Every structure is written in C-alpha cells, then in structure tokens.
Amino acid sequence: MSSMSPQHSHEEDEESEGDYSDVYCEECGSGDAADELLLCDKCDRGFHLFCLKPILVAVPKGSWFCQSCSEQKKLKKFPLIQTKIIDFFRIQRSSELALKPNKDNKKRRKCLVISKKKRRLLPFNPSEDHERRLHQMASLATALTTTGTEFCNDLTYMPGMAPRSANCAALEGGGMQVLSREDAETLKMCKTMMGRGQWPPLMVVFDPKEGFTVEADRFIKDLTIITEYTGDVDYLSNREHDEGDSMMTLLSASDPSKSLVICPDKHGNIARFINGINNHTLEGKKKQNLKCVRYNVDGECRVLLIANRDISKGERLYYDYNGLEHEYPTHHFV
C-alpha cells in the first residue's frame, strides 16, 4: 500500500519518492492533505483516507487496491446450519435449552427489573423465533470470518501482551464506574444466555459506505446491555503506532505506562462492528443510541455498550467513539 507520505512501500520506487505533486484524490479532486492520500498499488490513482467509503482511519499495512482494481467478490455468507453455528460460537451442546427460549430466565428478568426503584441495567431480550436467532448469529459469523476475527465473548490475554494481572481497576486515573451487585448479576445473566445460544436481537449487515454495521432486529429498551467490548488486552504503549481502527480504552491509568487497550482485530465479538457517530455534526449526534461505559467489575476493568434510549427495530446502532479525550477523528464519518 502506498501513501503520499515520504515513506513509500515499494522499494523499487525509492528513487522517485516525493515526485507526486500532481496526484489528487479521485473522489474530491483535491491534492490537499497529502499525508492522507493513498495510492492504489495497481493503477497509482490517489484517494484520501477520509474520502473512501467506508473511510480508513489510518494507512493500512501491505498492498492496497482501489475499488475498481480490487477483485469484487460476492460476500460469502456463513452457512445457516445450526450445528455449524453452535460449533462456531462454542454454544453449550449439553443443555436442552440451547437455542430455545428460557421461560425461567424471562421470569427472573421481570422480577429483577420491577423489584428495584432505581434505574438498573436490563438484560437483552432475545428474539423468540428460533430461526431468526440463527440468522442473527450467522450474520455475525459472516462478518467475523470475512475480517479474519476469531469469536471471543470475553477479554483475552495473549503471550507477549498485557497479562491479566495488569487489568487492575485500582490503577484507574478517573472516569470509571463501579458496577453494582445487581447490574453485575444482570451482566452474568446475559453471558449465561449467550452461552446457551440466546443472543441479543442484533443483525450484522454490510453497507457499501460504512462496511459491516449492526442493526437492532427487534425493539430494545433504554438501559439494555447490548454487549461487552472484547478482544486482546495490551498496553497502550505497545499500540501507540498501531494502525487498527477498533481499539478501545480499557484502563486509563494514572501511570500512563500501565494504561490498557482492547484490540479486537484478532479476537472479538459483535462490538467491533458497531459504528461510531460523527460527533462534529448535530445530525451525527442524533444517531447515537448507545453509550460506552467502563466499569470496575470485581476489581477488573470491563467495557459495556448500553442502550441510552429506546431503539426501534431496524435502527442501526451507534455510539460516540470519543470519551473525555476526543482523540479519535470522527469528522469524516457518515
């Protein structure tokens, strides 16, 4: 992949580095922001990172080809076969409740909600139709396999990255909430339901402008737990020059060397496909229907995506990628 920066990816072109003054973006026609112009490795035409649909947050590694030069392959959908879906998501086979509604859980959820006067987090309400849930899970499996991501519904700690002992909420410099006992029980309930194949009513779809994105497949109430943000945990200092566009702050430590991020490029779940708003426009802010909250859960840091208002069926899910730092560039988001 080539960019308009002084460093060119092709060694054979080293002698001609810098000779790109006449290159312009094929989308907007401008040659400005040269450091954000990509050159197609086949046709040598230029494209701004922010003019591409979906946009690119950083210059990708390796070769890059524009849409017209790329081999346009039809999206290969994950087979709608229950046994394959069960194996892919490692759903408990031993349980007779797998992929079937659990009436007992519905009763407990109802009691949990109405018995509390204060506003508590709500468990998601799975689609009642068995076939519909299979379609929902297959849509996520399609997105994960297409992006080369292994499904994992918990934080993962890989050799050479941050160990689990580094995930210590006591190191937080500020901005983290403590998950109450009742809400922790609700989160555990959600995890248990997912282990049985009773998943959040969400559908992953592919949009030419936004890439993979997530839609509500039934009505979702305000304060419903949508998903936990999962992936490999690493030190922020190891990822400062990482070109991944889905990293999430896990621990913002008083000592920056101990700060942690979640990296969902190798392992992850549906959270990595939920898109961000353009928080520079009123229209973009109106699209937000989720909030991203970092919690102290039994001494460890966790990140949850939670509905911040009622969400209608068919509505796409969005949250603000920026917390207090406002470091993530969103002004070019759709």
Short mmCIF file of N, CA and C in Angstrom, two decimals, residues 127-217:
data_model
loop_
_atom_site.label_atom_id
_atom_site.label_comp_id
_atom_site.label_asym_id
_atom_site.label_seq_id
_atom_site.Cartn_x
_atom_site.Cartn_y
_atom_site.Cartn_z
N SER A 127 -34.67 -12.69 20.53
CA SER A 127 -35.80 -12.95 19.64
C SER A 127 -36.40 -14.30 19.99
N GLU A 128 -37.71 -14.37 19.97
CA GLU A 128 -38.38 -15.60 20.37
C GLU A 128 -38.30 -16.67 19.29
N ASP A 129 -38.21 -16.24 18.04
CA ASP A 129 -38.19 -17.19 16.94
C ASP A 129 -36.80 -17.83 16.80
N HIS A 130 -36.77 -19.15 16.87
CA HIS A 130 -35.52 -19.91 16.80
C HIS A 130 -34.77 -19.64 15.50
N GLU A 131 -35.47 -19.67 14.37
CA GLU A 131 -34.84 -19.46 13.06
C GLU A 131 -34.27 -18.05 12.96
N ARG A 132 -34.96 -17.09 13.56
CA ARG A 132 -34.47 -15.72 13.48
C ARG A 132 -33.15 -15.58 14.23
N ARG A 133 -33.04 -16.26 15.37
CA ARG A 133 -31.79 -16.20 16.12
C ARG A 133 -30.65 -16.84 15.34
N LEU A 134 -30.94 -17.88 14.60
CA LEU A 134 -29.91 -18.49 13.75
C LEU A 134 -29.43 -17.51 12.69
N HIS A 135 -30.37 -16.77 12.10
CA HIS A 135 -29.99 -15.76 11.10
C HIS A 135 -29.11 -14.69 11.73
N GLN A 136 -29.45 -14.27 12.94
CA GLN A 136 -28.67 -13.24 13.63
C GLN A 136 -27.24 -13.71 13.89
N MET A 137 -27.11 -14.94 14.39
CA MET A 137 -25.78 -15.46 14.68
C MET A 137 -24.98 -15.71 13.40
N ALA A 138 -25.66 -16.17 12.35
CA ALA A 138 -24.98 -16.38 11.07
C ALA A 138 -24.46 -15.07 10.49
N SER A 139 -25.20 -13.98 10.71
CA SER A 139 -24.75 -12.68 10.19
C SER A 139 -23.47 -12.23 10.89
N LEU A 140 -23.37 -12.49 12.19
CA LEU A 140 -22.14 -12.16 12.91
C LEU A 140 -21.01 -13.08 12.48
N ALA A 141 -21.29 -14.36 12.31
CA ALA A 141 -20.25 -15.29 11.86
C ALA A 141 -19.71 -14.89 10.49
N THR A 142 -20.59 -14.39 9.61
CA THR A 142 -20.15 -13.92 8.30
C THR A 142 -19.16 -12.78 8.44
N ALA A 143 -19.49 -11.80 9.30
CA ALA A 143 -18.62 -10.64 9.49
C ALA A 143 -17.28 -11.05 10.11
N LEU A 144 -17.32 -11.95 11.08
CA LEU A 144 -16.09 -12.38 11.75
C LEU A 144 -15.18 -13.14 10.80
N THR A 145 -15.73 -14.07 10.03
CA THR A 145 -14.91 -14.85 9.11
C THR A 145 -14.37 -13.98 7.98
N THR A 146 -15.17 -13.03 7.52
CA THR A 146 -14.71 -12.13 6.45
C THR A 146 -13.53 -11.28 6.90
N THR A 147 -13.55 -10.84 8.14
CA THR A 147 -12.48 -9.98 8.67
C THR A 147 -11.36 -10.78 9.33
N GLY A 148 -11.46 -12.11 9.33
CA GLY A 148 -10.41 -12.94 9.91
C GLY A 148 -10.33 -12.84 11.41
N THR A 149 -11.47 -12.64 12.07
CA THR A 149 -11.52 -12.49 13.53
C THR A 149 -12.08 -13.75 14.17
N GLU A 150 -11.40 -14.23 15.19
CA GLU A 150 -11.89 -15.39 15.94
C GLU A 150 -12.86 -14.92 17.01
N PHE A 151 -14.00 -15.57 17.09
CA PHE A 151 -15.00 -15.15 18.08
C PHE A 151 -14.51 -15.39 19.49
N CYS A 152 -14.69 -14.37 20.32
CA CYS A 152 -14.40 -14.48 21.75
C CYS A 152 -15.30 -13.49 22.47
N ASN A 153 -16.05 -13.98 23.45
CA ASN A 153 -17.01 -13.13 24.14
C ASN A 153 -16.49 -12.63 25.49
N ASP A 154 -15.18 -12.81 25.70
CA ASP A 154 -14.53 -12.32 26.93
C ASP A 154 -13.21 -11.66 26.55
N LEU A 155 -12.66 -10.89 27.47
CA LEU A 155 -11.33 -10.33 27.25
C LEU A 155 -10.33 -11.46 27.16
N THR A 156 -9.35 -11.32 26.26
CA THR A 156 -8.34 -12.36 26.08
C THR A 156 -6.97 -11.79 26.42
N TYR A 157 -6.14 -12.64 27.01
CA TYR A 157 -4.80 -12.24 27.44
C TYR A 157 -3.80 -13.15 26.74
N MET A 158 -3.09 -12.59 25.77
CA MET A 158 -2.20 -13.38 24.92
C MET A 158 -0.75 -13.21 25.35
N PRO A 159 0.08 -14.24 25.13
CA PRO A 159 1.51 -14.13 25.44
C PRO A 159 2.14 -12.96 24.69
N GLY A 160 2.98 -12.21 25.36
CA GLY A 160 3.63 -11.06 24.75
C GLY A 160 2.84 -9.77 24.87
N MET A 161 1.61 -9.87 25.37
CA MET A 161 0.78 -8.69 25.60
C MET A 161 0.62 -8.49 27.11
N ALA A 162 -0.32 -7.67 27.49
CA ALA A 162 -0.54 -7.41 28.92
C ALA A 162 -1.11 -8.65 29.59
N PRO A 163 -0.59 -9.02 30.76
CA PRO A 163 -1.15 -10.17 31.48
C PRO A 163 -2.44 -9.76 32.19
N ARG A 164 -3.21 -10.73 32.62
CA ARG A 164 -4.47 -10.43 33.29
C ARG A 164 -4.24 -9.65 34.59
N SER A 165 -3.10 -9.89 35.24
CA SER A 165 -2.79 -9.18 36.48
C SER A 165 -2.65 -7.68 36.27
N ALA A 166 -2.40 -7.25 35.01
CA ALA A 166 -2.28 -5.82 34.72
C ALA A 166 -3.64 -5.13 34.70
N ASN A 167 -4.71 -5.92 34.53
CA ASN A 167 -6.06 -5.36 34.49
C ASN A 167 -6.55 -5.13 35.92
N CYS A 168 -6.10 -4.06 36.50
CA CYS A 168 -6.41 -3.73 37.90
C CYS A 168 -7.12 -2.39 37.95
N ALA A 169 -8.41 -2.41 38.29
CA ALA A 169 -9.21 -1.19 38.29
C ALA A 169 -8.70 -0.16 39.27
N ALA A 170 -7.96 -0.59 40.29
CA ALA A 170 -7.43 0.35 41.29
C ALA A 170 -6.41 1.31 40.69
N LEU A 171 -5.88 0.98 39.51
CA LEU A 171 -4.89 1.83 38.85
C LEU A 171 -5.54 2.94 38.04
N GLU A 172 -6.86 2.91 37.90
CA GLU A 172 -7.59 3.89 37.08
C GLU A 172 -7.38 5.30 37.59
N GLY A 173 -7.13 6.20 36.65
CA GLY A 173 -6.90 7.60 36.99
C GLY A 173 -8.17 8.41 37.10
N GLY A 174 -9.31 7.83 36.76
CA GLY A 174 -10.58 8.55 36.83
C GLY A 174 -11.46 8.19 35.66
N GLY A 175 -12.78 8.33 35.83
CA GLY A 175 -13.70 8.09 34.72
C GLY A 175 -14.27 6.69 34.66
N MET A 176 -14.06 5.86 35.69
CA MET A 176 -14.59 4.51 35.69
C MET A 176 -15.66 4.35 36.77
N GLN A 177 -16.77 3.70 36.41
CA GLN A 177 -17.83 3.46 37.35
C GLN A 177 -17.68 2.07 37.97
N VAL A 178 -18.23 1.90 39.15
CA VAL A 178 -18.26 0.59 39.80
C VAL A 178 -19.60 -0.06 39.47
N LEU A 179 -19.55 -1.26 38.90
CA LEU A 179 -20.77 -1.97 38.55
C LEU A 179 -21.41 -2.51 39.83
N SER A 180 -22.66 -2.15 40.05
CA SER A 180 -23.35 -2.58 41.27
C SER A 180 -23.55 -4.09 41.26
N ARG A 181 -23.85 -4.65 42.41
CA ARG A 181 -24.06 -6.08 42.53
C ARG A 181 -25.22 -6.53 41.65
N GLU A 182 -26.31 -5.74 41.63
CA GLU A 182 -27.48 -6.10 40.82
C GLU A 182 -27.15 -6.08 39.33
N ASP A 183 -26.41 -5.04 38.91
CA ASP A 183 -26.05 -4.95 37.50
C ASP A 183 -25.04 -6.02 37.11
N ALA A 184 -24.16 -6.40 38.04
CA ALA A 184 -23.21 -7.47 37.77
C ALA A 184 -23.95 -8.80 37.57
N GLU A 185 -25.03 -8.99 38.31
CA GLU A 185 -25.85 -10.19 38.14
C GLU A 185 -26.53 -10.18 36.77
N THR A 186 -26.97 -9.00 36.34
CA THR A 186 -27.59 -8.87 35.03
C THR A 186 -26.58 -9.19 33.93
N LEU A 187 -25.37 -8.68 34.05
CA LEU A 187 -24.32 -8.96 33.07
C LEU A 187 -24.03 -10.46 33.02
N LYS A 188 -23.94 -11.09 34.17
CA LYS A 188 -23.69 -12.53 34.23
C LYS A 188 -24.83 -13.29 33.57
N MET A 189 -26.07 -12.82 33.78
CA MET A 189 -27.22 -13.45 33.16
C MET A 189 -27.12 -13.39 31.64
N CYS A 190 -26.69 -12.23 31.12
CA CYS A 190 -26.53 -12.07 29.67
C CYS A 190 -25.49 -13.05 29.13
N LYS A 191 -24.38 -13.19 29.83
CA LYS A 191 -23.33 -14.10 29.40
C LYS A 191 -23.83 -15.54 29.41
N THR A 192 -24.60 -15.90 30.44
CA THR A 192 -25.14 -17.25 30.54
C THR A 192 -26.11 -17.54 29.40
N MET A 193 -26.97 -16.57 29.09
CA MET A 193 -27.91 -16.74 27.99
C MET A 193 -27.18 -16.94 26.68
N MET A 194 -26.12 -16.17 26.44
CA MET A 194 -25.38 -16.29 25.19
C MET A 194 -24.69 -17.65 25.09
N GLY A 195 -24.23 -18.17 26.23
CA GLY A 195 -23.63 -19.49 26.24
C GLY A 195 -24.61 -20.58 25.84
N ARG A 196 -25.91 -20.30 25.98
CA ARG A 196 -26.96 -21.26 25.59
C ARG A 196 -27.50 -20.97 24.19
N GLY A 197 -26.99 -19.94 23.56
CA GLY A 197 -27.48 -19.62 22.22
C GLY A 197 -28.61 -18.62 22.19
N GLN A 198 -28.90 -18.00 23.33
CA GLN A 198 -29.95 -16.97 23.39
C GLN A 198 -29.25 -15.61 23.32
N TRP A 199 -29.18 -15.06 22.09
CA TRP A 199 -28.33 -13.91 21.82
C TRP A 199 -29.10 -12.61 21.75
N PRO A 200 -28.38 -11.48 21.86
CA PRO A 200 -29.05 -10.19 21.68
C PRO A 200 -29.70 -10.12 20.31
N PRO A 201 -30.83 -9.46 20.18
CA PRO A 201 -31.54 -9.38 18.90
C PRO A 201 -30.87 -8.38 17.95
N LEU A 202 -29.73 -8.77 17.42
CA LEU A 202 -28.93 -7.89 16.58
C LEU A 202 -28.59 -8.58 15.26
N MET A 203 -28.55 -7.81 14.19
CA MET A 203 -28.20 -8.33 12.87
C MET A 203 -27.02 -7.53 12.32
N VAL A 204 -25.99 -8.24 11.86
CA VAL A 204 -24.85 -7.57 11.23
C VAL A 204 -25.10 -7.52 9.73
N VAL A 205 -25.03 -6.33 9.16
CA VAL A 205 -25.27 -6.15 7.73
C VAL A 205 -24.07 -5.44 7.12
N PHE A 206 -23.93 -5.56 5.81
CA PHE A 206 -22.83 -4.88 5.13
C PHE A 206 -23.37 -3.69 4.35
N ASP A 207 -22.78 -2.52 4.62
CA ASP A 207 -23.17 -1.29 3.95
C ASP A 207 -21.98 -0.81 3.10
N PRO A 208 -22.20 -0.47 1.82
CA PRO A 208 -21.08 -0.03 0.96
C PRO A 208 -20.33 1.17 1.51
N LYS A 209 -21.02 2.03 2.26
CA LYS A 209 -20.37 3.23 2.79
C LYS A 209 -19.76 3.01 4.16
N GLU A 210 -20.40 2.21 4.99
CA GLU A 210 -19.96 2.04 6.37
C GLU A 210 -19.26 0.72 6.64
N GLY A 211 -19.28 -0.20 5.67
CA GLY A 211 -18.74 -1.51 5.92
C GLY A 211 -19.71 -2.33 6.75
N PHE A 212 -19.21 -3.27 7.52
CA PHE A 212 -20.09 -4.04 8.40
C PHE A 212 -20.64 -3.12 9.49
N THR A 213 -21.92 -3.24 9.74
CA THR A 213 -22.56 -2.43 10.76
C THR A 213 -23.68 -3.26 11.40
N VAL A 214 -24.21 -2.80 12.51
CA VAL A 214 -25.15 -3.60 13.31
C VAL A 214 -26.50 -2.91 13.42
N GLU A 215 -27.56 -3.69 13.25
CA GLU A 215 -28.92 -3.18 13.36
C GLU A 215 -29.68 -3.92 14.47
N ALA A 216 -30.60 -3.22 15.09
CA ALA A 216 -31.50 -3.85 16.06
C ALA A 216 -32.50 -4.70 15.29
N ASP A 217 -32.67 -5.96 15.70
CA ASP A 217 -33.59 -6.85 14.99
C ASP A 217 -34.93 -6.98 15.71
#
